[in-house]
Coordinates of C-alpha atoms and ligand atoms in Angstrom, one line a residue:
M1 CA 12.6 -20.0 -5.7
S2 CA 11.1 -20.3 -9.2
D3 CA 8.6 -17.5 -8.4
P4 CA 10.4 -14.2 -8.9
N5 CA 8.1 -12.7 -6.2
S6 CA 8.7 -15.4 -3.6
A7 CA 11.1 -13.1 -1.7
C8 CA 8.8 -10.0 -1.9
V9 CA 7.7 -9.0 1.6
F10 CA 4.3 -7.8 0.5
C11 CA 3.7 -10.9 -1.7
K12 CA 4.5 -12.9 1.5
I13 CA 1.9 -10.9 3.5
F14 CA -0.7 -11.7 0.8
R15 CA 0.2 -15.4 1.1
R16 CA 0.1 -15.0 5.0
E17 CA 3.7 -16.2 5.2
I18 CA 4.3 -13.0 7.1
V19 CA 1.7 -11.7 9.6
A20 CA 0.4 -8.2 9.1
D21 CA -2.2 -6.2 11.0
E22 CA -4.8 -6.5 8.2
V23 CA -7.8 -4.1 8.3
L24 CA -9.4 -4.7 4.9
R25 CA -9.1 -7.4 2.2
T26 CA -10.7 -7.5 -1.2
D27 CA -10.2 -10.0 -4.0
D28 CA -7.6 -7.8 -5.5
A29 CA -6.0 -5.8 -2.7
L30 CA -5.1 -5.7 1.0
V31 CA -4.9 -2.9 3.5
F32 CA -2.8 -3.4 6.6
R33 CA -1.1 -1.2 9.2
D34 CA 2.5 0.0 8.6
L35 CA 5.0 -1.7 10.8
N36 CA 6.8 1.6 11.5
P37 CA 3.9 4.1 11.5
K38 CA 4.6 7.8 10.7
A39 CA 1.2 9.0 12.0
P40 CA -1.4 7.6 14.4
V41 CA -3.1 6.1 11.4
H42 CA -0.7 4.7 8.8
L43 CA -2.1 2.1 6.4
L44 CA -0.7 0.5 3.3
V45 CA -3.0 -0.3 0.4
V46 CA -1.4 -3.0 -1.7
P47 CA -2.6 -4.7 -4.9
R48 CA -2.4 -8.5 -5.0
R49 CA -0.7 -8.3 -8.4
H50 CA 3.0 -7.7 -7.9
A51 CA 4.4 -4.6 -9.7
D52 CA 7.7 -3.0 -8.6
N53 CA 6.3 0.5 -8.5
L54 CA 3.4 2.8 -9.7
G55 CA 4.8 3.2 -13.2
D56 CA 5.0 -0.5 -13.7
F57 CA 1.6 -1.0 -12.3
V58 CA -0.2 1.5 -14.5
A59 CA 1.7 0.0 -17.5
M60 CA 0.5 -3.5 -16.8
A61 CA -2.9 -3.1 -15.1
E62 CA -6.3 -2.2 -16.5
S63 CA -7.3 1.4 -15.6
R64 CA -10.1 -0.1 -13.6
E65 CA -7.5 -1.8 -11.3
V66 CA -5.7 1.5 -10.8
G67 CA -9.0 3.2 -10.0
D68 CA -10.1 0.4 -7.6
L69 CA -6.8 0.8 -5.7
F70 CA -7.5 4.6 -5.2
A71 CA -11.1 3.8 -4.3
L72 CA -9.9 1.4 -1.6
A73 CA -7.4 4.0 -0.3
S74 CA -10.3 6.5 0.0
R75 CA -12.5 4.0 1.7
A76 CA -9.7 3.2 4.2
G77 CA -8.9 6.8 4.8
R78 CA -12.5 7.8 5.4
E79 CA -13.1 4.9 7.7
F80 CA -9.9 5.0 9.8
A81 CA -9.0 8.7 9.6
P82 CA -12.4 10.5 9.5
G83 CA -10.7 13.8 10.2
G84 CA -8.9 13.7 6.9
Y85 CA -6.0 11.8 5.4
R86 CA -3.2 11.9 3.0
V87 CA -2.4 9.3 0.2
V88 CA 1.3 9.0 -0.8
V89 CA 3.1 6.8 -3.3
N90 CA 6.9 6.7 -3.2
E91 CA 8.7 5.6 -6.4
G92 CA 12.5 5.1 -6.8
L93 CA 15.4 6.4 -4.9
D94 CA 14.4 10.1 -4.9
G95 CA 10.9 9.1 -4.0
G96 CA 12.1 7.3 -0.9
Q97 CA 10.8 3.9 -1.9
T98 CA 12.1 1.0 0.2
V99 CA 9.7 -1.9 -0.6
H100 CA 9.5 -2.7 -4.3
H101 CA 5.9 -3.8 -4.5
L102 CA 3.5 -1.0 -5.2
H103 CA 1.7 0.4 -2.1
L104 CA -0.3 3.5 -1.3
H105 CA 0.3 5.0 2.1
V106 CA -2.8 6.3 3.8
L107 CA -1.8 8.7 6.7
G108 CA -4.0 10.4 9.2
G109 CA -5.0 10.9 12.8
R110 CA -2.9 14.1 13.0
R111 CA -2.5 17.4 11.1
M112 CA -0.1 16.8 8.2
S113 CA 2.5 19.4 7.3
W114 CA 3.4 20.5 3.8
P115 CA 5.8 20.2 2.0
P116 CA 6.8 16.7 2.9
G117 CA 10.5 16.0 3.8
Ligands
LIG1 P1 8.1 2.9 1.1 O1 9.3 3.5 1.8 O2 7.2 3.9 0.5 O3 8.6 1.8 0.1 O4 7.2 2.2 2.2 C1 7.5 0.9 2.7 C2 6.7 0.8 4.0 O5 6.5 -0.5 4.3 C3 7.5 1.4 5.2 O6 6.7 2.5 5.7 C4 7.7 0.3 6.1 O7 7.5 0.7 7.5 C5 6.6 -0.7 5.7 N1 6.8 -2.1 6.0 C6 7.9 -2.8 5.6 N2 7.8 -4.1 6.0 C7 6.5 -4.2 6.6 C8 5.8 -5.2 7.1 N3 6.3 -6.5 7.2 N4 4.5 -5.0 7.6 C9 4.0 -3.7 7.5 N5 4.7 -2.7 7.0 C10 5.9 -2.9 6.5
LIG2 ZN1 5.3 -8.5 -4.3

């Protein structure tokens, strides 16, 4: 347990210690289906590099890495939800974050409502 991220569920998915329904993988990021989907298409776009949340990621990463993550979310959204999609990042308690490794939700396959709950 010397690696501080050894217990992180998304780091485990990267290492394939936990199986996920992967749909896209690049050198720096992974896209897989959410285990508890909130829409017919519910994908998670996850950087390889562990950061607890968006704020930590933008503080530690190159702006190119941040841009690449959004580019991958857009690629996944257009490919898997061609009718349109929503990208969501939850941070902190009020944001509703439950997994503390940055991830972008890509939701689609139905008409989204606004405002979110
Ligand atoms: P958030 O609440 O924004 O932190 O989102 C965490 C998301 O991760 C939730 O939608 C969970 O359903 C999803 N999740 C948690 N564990 C797994 C897993 N092992 N495989 C796929 N999705 C997961
Ligand atoms: Zn992690």
